Tab-separated table of C-alpha atoms in Angstrom:
chain	number	residue	atom	x	y	z
A	1	MET	CA	68.859	-11.570	-164.739
A	2	ILE	CA	68.721	-8.090	-166.307
A	3	THR	CA	65.318	-6.537	-166.748
A	4	ILE	CA	64.327	-3.526	-168.819
A	5	PHE	CA	60.905	-2.021	-168.296
A	6	ASP	CA	59.297	0.261	-170.845
A	7	CYS	CA	58.497	3.002	-168.372
A	8	GLY	CA	57.767	5.802	-170.813
A	9	GLU	CA	59.226	9.251	-170.260
A	10	THR	CA	61.078	8.355	-167.094
A	11	THR	CA	64.273	10.025	-165.941
A	12	LEU	CA	66.948	7.360	-165.624
A	13	SER	CA	69.324	7.075	-162.725
A	14	ARG	CA	71.802	4.388	-161.801
A	15	ARG	CA	69.543	3.289	-158.969
A	16	GLY	CA	66.500	3.301	-161.228
A	17	LEU	CA	68.187	1.151	-163.817
A	18	LEU	CA	69.379	-1.319	-161.219
A	19	GLY	CA	65.862	-1.478	-159.874
A	20	ALA	CA	64.801	-2.821	-163.259
A	21	ALA	CA	67.208	-5.719	-163.136
A	22	THR	CA	64.893	-8.689	-163.441
A	23	LEU	CA	63.843	-8.444	-167.083
A	24	ALA	CA	60.100	-8.118	-167.504
A	25	GLY	CA	58.496	-7.536	-170.890
A	26	LEU	CA	55.229	-6.048	-172.048
A	27	ALA	CA	53.052	-8.230	-174.254
A	28	GLY	CA	49.455	-9.230	-174.784
A	29	ALA	CA	47.673	-11.393	-172.256
A	30	GLY	CA	48.491	-15.064	-172.151
A	31	VAL	CA	51.695	-15.149	-174.145
A	32	SER	CA	55.341	-14.415	-173.498
A	33	THR	CA	58.352	-15.392	-175.562
A	34	GLN	CA	61.882	-15.978	-174.341
A	35	LEU	CA	64.816	-16.130	-176.686
A	36	ALA	CA	68.427	-17.062	-176.151
A	37	TYR	CA	71.367	-16.649	-178.470
A	38	ALA	CA	74.138	-19.242	-178.550
A	39	ALA	CA	77.844	-18.760	-178.685
A	40	PRO	CA	79.349	-19.121	-182.192
A	41	GLY	CA	80.472	-22.666	-181.378
A	42	TYR	CA	76.936	-23.968	-180.827
A	43	THR	CA	75.879	-26.125	-183.768
A	44	GLY	CA	72.771	-27.837	-182.413
A	45	ASP	CA	69.133	-27.261	-183.256
A	46	THR	CA	67.291	-24.151	-182.229
A	47	LEU	CA	65.180	-25.561	-179.402
A	48	VAL	CA	61.766	-23.916	-179.146
A	49	VAL	CA	59.914	-24.631	-175.893
A	50	LEU	CA	56.204	-23.864	-176.039
A	51	SER	CA	54.671	-23.889	-172.564
A	52	LEU	CA	50.911	-24.442	-172.624
A	53	HIS	CA	50.194	-22.993	-169.219
A	54	GLY	CA	46.976	-23.735	-167.395
A	55	GLY	CA	46.940	-27.509	-167.711
A	56	PHE	CA	46.727	-28.743	-171.303
A	57	ASP	CA	44.235	-31.548	-171.935
A	58	GLY	CA	46.325	-34.131	-173.759
A	59	LEU	CA	43.388	-36.540	-173.665
A	60	SER	CA	41.552	-34.241	-176.078
A	61	ALA	CA	44.465	-33.211	-178.273
A	62	LEU	CA	45.762	-36.770	-178.745
A	63	ALA	CA	42.631	-38.766	-178.020
A	64	PRO	CA	43.163	-42.408	-176.926
A	65	ILE	CA	40.401	-43.689	-179.185
A	66	GLY	CA	41.425	-47.312	-178.746
A	67	ASP	CA	40.821	-47.241	-174.981
A	68	PRO	CA	37.129	-47.949	-174.244
A	69	ASP	CA	37.441	-46.424	-170.780
A	70	TYR	CA	38.132	-43.048	-172.405
A	71	TYR	CA	34.560	-42.812	-173.643
A	72	LYS	CA	33.139	-44.170	-170.400
A	73	ALA	CA	34.891	-41.393	-168.484
A	74	ARG	CA	34.085	-38.688	-171.041
A	75	PRO	CA	30.649	-39.347	-172.526
A	76	ASN	CA	30.137	-35.664	-173.413
A	77	ILE	CA	33.594	-34.251	-174.111
A	78	GLY	CA	35.457	-37.262	-175.486
A	79	VAL	CA	36.547	-36.833	-179.107
A	80	PRO	CA	34.478	-39.282	-181.205
A	81	LYS	CA	36.398	-41.841	-183.214
A	82	ALA	CA	34.679	-40.670	-186.370
A	83	GLN	CA	36.010	-37.137	-185.915
A	84	VAL	CA	39.694	-37.700	-185.190
A	85	ILE	CA	42.276	-37.243	-187.911
A	86	ALA	CA	45.384	-39.350	-188.470
A	87	GLY	CA	43.863	-42.075	-186.314
A	88	ASP	CA	45.756	-45.347	-186.004
A	89	GLY	CA	43.255	-47.280	-183.945
A	90	THR	CA	44.976	-46.368	-180.692
A	91	PHE	CA	45.285	-42.586	-180.852
A	92	GLY	CA	43.902	-39.846	-183.068
A	93	LEU	CA	44.439	-36.114	-183.437
A	94	HIS	CA	41.700	-33.711	-182.434
A	95	PRO	CA	40.055	-32.410	-185.643
A	96	ALA	CA	41.015	-28.835	-184.735
A	97	LEU	CA	44.650	-29.804	-185.341
A	98	ALA	CA	43.904	-30.209	-189.065
A	99	PRO	CA	46.336	-27.396	-190.054
A	100	LEU	CA	49.119	-29.647	-188.722
A	101	LEU	CA	48.044	-32.733	-190.664
A	102	PRO	CA	50.520	-32.148	-193.554
A	103	LEU	CA	53.363	-31.949	-191.032
A	104	TRP	CA	52.120	-35.161	-189.384
A	105	LYS	CA	51.962	-36.976	-192.704
A	106	SER	CA	55.424	-35.730	-193.722
A	107	GLY	CA	56.901	-37.043	-190.478
A	108	GLN	CA	57.779	-33.659	-188.956
A	109	LEU	CA	55.178	-33.791	-186.167
A	110	ALA	CA	54.811	-36.402	-183.430
A	111	GLY	CA	53.128	-36.812	-180.071
A	112	VAL	CA	54.282	-38.334	-176.797
A	113	HIS	CA	51.573	-39.456	-174.389
A	114	ALA	CA	51.338	-40.330	-170.695
A	115	VAL	CA	54.117	-37.901	-169.774
A	116	GLY	CA	54.333	-35.939	-166.561
A	117	GLN	CA	56.336	-34.864	-163.568
A	118	SER	CA	57.862	-37.196	-161.032
A	119	ASN	CA	56.255	-35.336	-158.109
A	120	PRO	CA	52.753	-34.427	-159.315
A	121	THR	CA	50.713	-31.631	-157.776
A	122	ARG	CA	47.420	-30.049	-158.759
A	123	SER	CA	48.598	-26.546	-157.852
A	124	HIS	CA	49.323	-24.435	-160.935
A	125	PHE	CA	52.054	-22.460	-159.229
A	126	ALA	CA	53.791	-25.409	-157.602
A	127	ALA	CA	53.559	-27.464	-160.796
A	128	MET	CA	54.888	-24.672	-163.014
A	129	GLU	CA	57.773	-24.036	-160.654
A	130	ALA	CA	58.677	-27.727	-160.629
A	131	MET	CA	58.276	-28.084	-164.397
A	132	GLU	CA	60.690	-25.236	-165.093
A	133	ASN	CA	63.220	-26.245	-162.444
A	134	ALA	CA	66.162	-28.404	-163.557
A	135	ALA	CA	65.845	-30.672	-160.503
A	136	PRO	CA	62.539	-30.259	-158.656
A	137	GLY	CA	62.510	-31.568	-155.128
A	138	THR	CA	66.197	-30.793	-154.616
A	139	SER	CA	68.170	-27.780	-153.437
A	140	ILE	CA	68.911	-26.816	-157.063
A	141	ARG	CA	67.061	-23.631	-157.967
A	142	SER	CA	68.153	-23.070	-161.555
A	143	GLY	CA	65.898	-23.417	-164.575
A	144	TRP	CA	66.676	-26.228	-166.991
A	145	LEU	CA	66.764	-23.925	-169.988
A	146	GLU	CA	69.214	-21.673	-168.180
A	147	ARG	CA	71.423	-24.696	-167.528
A	148	MET	CA	71.228	-25.657	-171.195
A	149	LEU	CA	72.347	-22.170	-172.177
A	150	GLY	CA	75.185	-22.134	-169.693
A	151	ALA	CA	76.435	-25.551	-170.788
A	152	SER	CA	76.244	-24.586	-174.460
A	153	GLY	CA	78.408	-21.526	-173.863
A	154	ALA	CA	75.681	-19.092	-174.851
A	155	THR	CA	77.121	-15.888	-173.392
A	156	GLY	CA	76.373	-13.301	-176.104
A	157	ALA	CA	74.441	-10.062	-175.725
A	158	LEU	CA	71.165	-11.898	-176.264
A	159	ALA	CA	72.038	-15.075	-174.410
A	160	GLY	CA	68.505	-15.212	-172.991
A	161	VAL	CA	65.566	-13.050	-174.031
A	162	SER	CA	62.003	-12.982	-172.732
A	163	VAL	CA	59.323	-11.437	-174.952
A	164	GLY	CA	55.931	-10.879	-173.417
A	165	HIS	CA	53.936	-9.361	-170.604
A	166	ALA	CA	55.004	-11.745	-167.846
A	167	MET	CA	58.128	-11.785	-165.743
A	168	PRO	CA	60.760	-14.223	-167.056
A	169	ASN	CA	59.727	-17.670	-165.953
A	170	ARG	CA	61.839	-20.108	-163.999
A	171	LEU	CA	63.108	-21.810	-167.149
A	172	PHE	CA	65.784	-19.105	-167.217
A	173	ALA	CA	66.361	-18.825	-163.461
A	174	GLY	CA	70.075	-18.821	-162.716
A	175	PRO	CA	73.290	-16.951	-163.468
A	176	THR	CA	73.033	-16.910	-167.272
A	177	PRO	CA	71.950	-13.367	-168.320
A	178	SER	CA	68.556	-12.849	-169.909
A	179	VAL	CA	66.676	-9.914	-171.386
A	180	SER	CA	62.948	-9.210	-171.587
A	181	MET	CA	61.080	-7.503	-174.417
A	182	SER	CA	57.476	-7.217	-175.528
A	183	SER	CA	58.563	-7.956	-179.110
A	184	VAL	CA	61.564	-7.508	-181.365
A	185	ASP	CA	60.121	-4.318	-182.824
A	186	LYS	CA	59.292	-2.797	-179.451
A	187	PHE	CA	62.578	-3.560	-177.709
A	188	THR	CA	63.888	-0.011	-177.277
A	189	LEU	CA	65.113	2.061	-174.363
A	190	ALA	CA	62.293	4.155	-172.929
A	191	GLY	CA	62.729	7.814	-173.872
A	192	GLU	CA	65.443	7.155	-176.466
A	193	SER	CA	65.553	9.758	-179.272
A	194	ALA	CA	68.023	11.914	-181.196
A	195	LYS	CA	67.536	14.636	-178.599
A	196	ARG	CA	67.687	12.191	-175.718
A	197	PRO	CA	70.449	9.623	-176.394
A	198	MET	CA	69.563	7.447	-173.436
A	199	ALA	CA	71.746	4.496	-174.472
A	200	ALA	CA	74.826	6.707	-174.684
A	201	ALA	CA	73.955	8.185	-171.308
A	202	LEU	CA	73.636	4.686	-169.869
A	203	ARG	CA	77.081	3.709	-171.140
A	204	THR	CA	78.619	6.857	-169.702
A	205	MET	CA	76.838	6.458	-166.385
A	206	TYR	CA	78.219	2.968	-165.836
A	207	ALA	CA	81.623	3.284	-167.480
A	208	ASP	CA	83.480	3.504	-164.184
A	209	ALA	CA	80.996	1.704	-161.940
A	210	PRO	CA	81.857	-1.537	-160.097
A	211	VAL	CA	81.252	-4.665	-162.179
A	212	LEU	CA	78.301	-5.806	-160.087
A	213	GLN	CA	76.550	-2.553	-160.961
A	214	SER	CA	77.795	-1.998	-164.496
A	215	ALA	CA	77.406	-5.529	-165.893
A	216	PRO	CA	73.572	-5.541	-166.004
A	217	ALA	CA	73.351	-2.085	-167.569
A	218	LEU	CA	76.065	-2.696	-170.167
A	219	ALA	CA	74.631	-6.107	-171.041
A	220	ALA	CA	71.271	-4.433	-171.576
A	221	ASP	CA	72.943	-1.904	-173.856
A	222	SER	CA	74.542	-4.717	-175.879
A	223	ALA	CA	71.183	-6.443	-176.200
A	224	LEU	CA	69.593	-3.213	-177.436
A	225	THR	CA	72.330	-2.852	-180.053
A	226	ALA	CA	71.944	-6.428	-181.271
A	227	THR	CA	68.165	-6.198	-181.536
A	228	THR	CA	68.396	-2.893	-183.381
A	229	ALA	CA	70.502	-4.658	-186.026
A	230	VAL	CA	67.744	-7.248	-186.515
A	231	ARG	CA	65.172	-4.500	-186.973
A	232	GLY	CA	67.374	-2.916	-189.634
A	233	THR	CA	65.925	-5.324	-192.187
A	234	THR	CA	62.189	-5.348	-192.846
A	235	TYR	CA	60.794	-8.767	-192.074
A	236	THR	CA	58.325	-10.297	-194.515
A	237	PRO	CA	57.205	-13.748	-193.330
A	238	ALA	CA	56.921	-16.530	-195.896
A	239	ALA	CA	53.597	-17.543	-194.330
A	240	THR	CA	50.509	-15.859	-192.925
A	241	TYR	CA	50.417	-16.074	-189.143
A	242	PRO	CA	47.143	-15.876	-187.216
A	243	ALA	CA	46.586	-12.489	-185.585
A	244	THR	CA	47.018	-13.926	-182.093
A	245	GLU	CA	49.560	-13.426	-179.341
A	246	LEU	CA	50.973	-16.887	-180.057
A	247	GLY	CA	51.157	-16.179	-183.779
A	248	ASN	CA	53.039	-12.947	-183.157
A	249	ALA	CA	55.420	-14.639	-180.736
A	250	LEU	CA	56.304	-17.468	-183.109
A	251	LYS	CA	56.733	-14.969	-185.926
A	252	ASP	CA	59.347	-13.201	-183.801
A	253	VAL	CA	61.129	-16.492	-183.188
A	254	ALA	CA	61.154	-17.318	-186.907
A	255	ARG	CA	62.410	-13.804	-187.649
A	256	LEU	CA	65.413	-14.264	-185.402
A	257	ILE	CA	66.171	-17.717	-186.767
A	258	LYS	CA	66.088	-16.447	-190.344
A	259	ALA	CA	68.219	-13.439	-189.394
A	260	LYS	CA	70.966	-15.968	-188.567
A	261	VAL	CA	71.750	-14.409	-185.210
A	262	GLY	CA	72.726	-17.794	-183.751
A	263	LEU	CA	69.474	-18.461	-181.923
A	264	ALA	CA	69.962	-21.482	-179.661
A	265	THR	CA	66.677	-21.605	-177.798
A	266	ALA	CA	63.337	-19.847	-177.637
A	267	ALA	CA	60.659	-20.284	-174.999
A	268	VAL	CA	57.111	-19.221	-175.747
A	269	ASP	CA	54.346	-19.180	-173.136
A	270	CYS	CA	50.719	-19.578	-174.183
A	271	GLY	CA	47.945	-19.714	-171.580
A	272	ASP	CA	44.161	-20.283	-171.388
A	273	TRP	CA	44.218	-24.091	-171.106
A	274	ASP	CA	42.619	-24.311	-167.637
A	275	MET	CA	39.248	-25.656	-168.753
A	276	HIS	CA	37.258	-26.598	-165.683
A	277	GLU	CA	34.106	-25.777	-167.596
A	278	GLY	CA	33.097	-25.453	-171.214
A	279	LEU	CA	35.881	-27.573	-172.669
A	280	GLY	CA	33.178	-28.654	-175.046
A	281	THR	CA	32.736	-31.062	-177.889
A	282	ALA	CA	35.039	-31.353	-180.883
A	283	VAL	CA	33.285	-28.733	-183.016
A	284	LYS	CA	33.946	-25.120	-183.919
A	285	GLY	CA	32.796	-22.642	-181.297
A	286	GLN	CA	33.746	-24.893	-178.380
A	287	ARG	CA	36.591	-23.723	-176.172
A	288	MET	CA	39.052	-26.588	-176.605
A	289	HIS	CA	38.378	-26.809	-180.330
A	290	ASP	CA	38.986	-23.105	-180.869
A	291	ASN	CA	42.127	-22.997	-178.706
A	292	LEU	CA	43.572	-25.973	-180.546
A	293	THR	CA	42.733	-24.283	-183.854
A	294	ASP	CA	44.712	-21.199	-182.802
A	295	LEU	CA	47.604	-23.386	-181.675
A	296	ALA	CA	47.629	-25.430	-184.884
A	297	GLN	CA	47.433	-22.403	-187.152
A	298	ALA	CA	50.336	-20.699	-185.376
A	299	LEU	CA	52.529	-23.821	-185.473
A	300	ALA	CA	51.700	-24.474	-189.121
A	301	ALA	CA	52.594	-20.883	-190.036
A	302	PHE	CA	55.865	-21.144	-188.101
A	303	ALA	CA	56.870	-24.289	-190.000
A	304	ALA	CA	55.825	-22.816	-193.346
A	305	ASP	CA	57.682	-19.576	-192.643
A	306	LEU	CA	60.933	-21.417	-191.970
A	307	GLY	CA	60.363	-23.899	-194.765
A	308	PRO	CA	61.702	-27.463	-194.966
A	309	GLU	CA	65.333	-26.349	-194.991
A	310	GLY	CA	64.894	-24.065	-192.014
A	311	MET	CA	63.046	-26.723	-190.034
A	312	LYS	CA	65.951	-29.133	-190.470
A	313	SER	CA	67.746	-27.298	-187.655
A	314	VAL	CA	64.751	-26.523	-185.442
A	315	THR	CA	62.965	-28.673	-182.854
A	316	LEU	CA	59.860	-27.365	-181.111
A	317	LEU	CA	58.276	-29.141	-178.152
A	318	THR	CA	55.294	-28.419	-175.950
A	319	ILE	CA	55.085	-28.790	-172.192
A	320	SER	CA	52.376	-28.062	-169.626
A	321	GLU	CA	52.453	-28.098	-165.840
A	322	PHE	CA	49.924	-30.952	-165.686
A	323	GLY	CA	47.092	-32.557	-167.607
A	324	ARG	CA	43.381	-32.877	-166.841
A	325	ARG	CA	41.525	-35.552	-164.930
A	326	VAL	CA	40.264	-38.494	-166.942
A	327	GLN	CA	36.661	-38.136	-165.734
A	328	GLU	CA	34.766	-35.161	-167.104
A	329	ASN	CA	33.044	-32.970	-164.533
A	330	GLY	CA	29.490	-31.682	-164.359
A	331	SER	CA	30.377	-28.517	-166.252
A	332	ARG	CA	31.543	-30.376	-169.346
A	333	GLY	CA	35.114	-29.635	-168.466
A	334	ALA	CA	37.899	-31.492	-166.694
A	335	ASP	CA	39.696	-30.623	-163.474
A	336	HIS	CA	43.425	-30.650	-162.752
A	337	GLY	CA	45.043	-34.005	-163.413
A	338	HIS	CA	48.470	-35.509	-163.970
A	339	GLY	CA	49.484	-37.501	-167.075
A	340	ASN	CA	49.536	-35.460	-170.260
A	341	ALA	CA	50.747	-35.281	-173.859
A	342	MET	CA	53.547	-33.417	-175.628
A	343	LEU	CA	53.851	-32.369	-179.264
A	344	LEU	CA	57.183	-32.442	-181.118
A	345	LEU	CA	57.756	-30.531	-184.350
A	346	GLY	CA	60.927	-30.337	-186.410
A	347	GLY	CA	62.956	-31.591	-189.327
A	348	GLY	CA	64.700	-34.152	-187.135
A	349	VAL	CA	61.501	-35.472	-185.544
A	350	LYS	CA	60.482	-39.040	-186.426
A	351	GLY	CA	56.866	-38.070	-186.698
A	352	GLY	CA	53.547	-39.329	-187.905
A	353	LYS	CA	52.839	-41.277	-184.705
A	354	VAL	CA	52.166	-41.052	-180.984
A	355	TYR	CA	54.858	-42.529	-178.744
A	356	ALA	CA	53.653	-43.872	-175.414
A	357	LYS	CA	53.995	-46.459	-172.699
A	358	TRP	CA	50.230	-46.430	-172.405
A	359	PRO	CA	49.005	-47.448	-168.932
A	360	GLY	CA	45.314	-47.573	-169.789
A	361	LEU	CA	42.357	-45.616	-168.439
A	362	ALA	CA	40.569	-48.376	-166.522
A	363	PRO	CA	39.803	-47.188	-162.972
A	364	GLY	CA	42.381	-49.564	-161.495
A	365	LYS	CA	45.089	-48.151	-163.779
A	366	LEU	CA	44.581	-44.531	-162.771
A	367	VAL	CA	46.571	-42.643	-160.155
A	368	ALA	CA	44.107	-40.856	-157.877
A	369	GLY	CA	41.752	-40.553	-160.831
A	370	ASP	CA	44.435	-39.356	-163.236
A	371	LEU	CA	46.213	-40.768	-166.248
A	372	ALA	CA	49.421	-42.311	-164.928
A	373	ALA	CA	52.568	-40.581	-166.166
A	374	THR	CA	54.741	-43.447	-167.369
A	375	THR	CA	57.356	-41.138	-168.943
A	376	ASP	CA	59.109	-38.230	-167.244
A	377	TYR	CA	58.738	-35.196	-169.516
A	378	ARG	CA	62.388	-34.350	-168.814
A	379	SER	CA	63.506	-37.628	-170.386
A	380	VAL	CA	61.736	-36.624	-173.609
A	381	ILE	CA	63.569	-33.304	-173.588
A	382	GLY	CA	66.731	-35.172	-172.680
A	383	GLU	CA	66.591	-37.309	-175.811
A	384	ILE	CA	66.234	-34.145	-177.884
A	385	LEU	CA	69.103	-32.429	-176.072
A	386	GLN	CA	71.401	-35.349	-176.737
A	387	LYS	CA	70.469	-36.091	-180.336
A	388	ARG	CA	69.603	-32.645	-181.674
A	389	CYS	CA	71.440	-30.178	-179.425
A	390	GLY	CA	74.756	-31.976	-178.959
A	391	PHE	CA	74.675	-32.633	-175.220
A	392	GLY	CA	76.675	-35.731	-174.383
A	393	SER	CA	75.661	-35.744	-170.730
A	394	LEU	CA	72.249	-34.729	-169.419
A	395	SER	CA	73.706	-34.015	-165.978
A	396	GLN	CA	74.615	-30.574	-167.295
A	397	VAL	CA	70.909	-29.820	-167.630
A	398	PHE	CA	68.846	-32.441	-165.793
A	399	PRO	CA	70.688	-34.066	-162.888
A	400	SER	CA	69.759	-37.744	-162.438
A	401	VAL	CA	67.546	-37.966	-165.544
A	402	ALA	CA	68.113	-40.481	-168.337
A	403	PRO	CA	66.968	-39.708	-171.888
A	404	SER	CA	63.961	-41.513	-173.269
A	405	THR	CA	64.575	-44.470	-175.553
A	406	PHE	CA	61.575	-43.948	-177.840
A	407	GLY	CA	63.695	-42.868	-180.794
A	408	LEU	CA	61.732	-39.633	-181.101
A	409	VAL	CA	64.299	-37.802	-183.179
A	410	SER	CA	67.186	-38.607	-185.461
A	411	ALA	CA	70.733	-37.658	-184.485
A	412	ARG	CA	72.237	-34.653	-186.235
């Protein structure tokens, strides 16, 4: 990976630049965005991966209202049947997701429940590492999004871009180059000015250097040039985004899609889902309600900004390292669990429903107190990769994983 830090008025040297070769961006707390540009031959959907870090509570977002054991386990924080929206007798959306209801009704939004990892853990760090790894539990150490990029031939200047405050996550771990920025508008070389042409100095400095030294610096220079071209046109969104880190991140993704730069995949990280206490009831002012409101408003703005035509070639999915326990705790929250829910948004999504091999929430059906994960989250992604991104074989991305057979999306 190539990393550029915004270090202010810092004198650059070859050693200093190489020391910044792991791509970290600067963004607001809780959110980072990663973008990757495909080779000209890529004709699949732009795949947007929204990681809800902290342990998303799928049992609140997509409440299993038809399972009586749900209310027995969550007498205080369970979403009442009377409050859910788009309920079908089995599942219902949390009322805070109301901004997404038009997308649900139009068939562009769906849910997948009882998903999870094959080797569950309640450690955030271990679970996140496994979730982002192409083959957890094996000797493979590459990220699955990096493998997607490599297999798609995405080798351009912006083949992988991280936008945000955090280091690039393991989704992009591997040999495919990636770049990190706090945002499209802020992606500039520290100290660059008419009097201090730092980019030109960088090119000169590495012109005759060995490839192992010059490649990161020159790739960074190419990425700077490409991003500068995007900034050359003032961006006016076709929708009003919430003034949140997630809203700003998704606005950047939409900007790049609409700029027709050949965006193949974008990964956005959004935290603050670790609700051991104060998850609350399904009303405004409660933590889960307000977080879901922010999420729904940002996703709705993203879809409206791109419009129906733009969304025809975009698929967004959510993932989280694990879910929450079925039983609420004494602090009106829920501790780390296993089985969870995913959201799918896009023009090719067969939406308006929750897909699930529902195991039930009766005590005897739980796994160590958790919702059983009857569907590997990678198989959900696998179906999307095959039908929407043009991957004939999943082995290029997920070794030994078969795609789900739900029929979540239509083939391009």
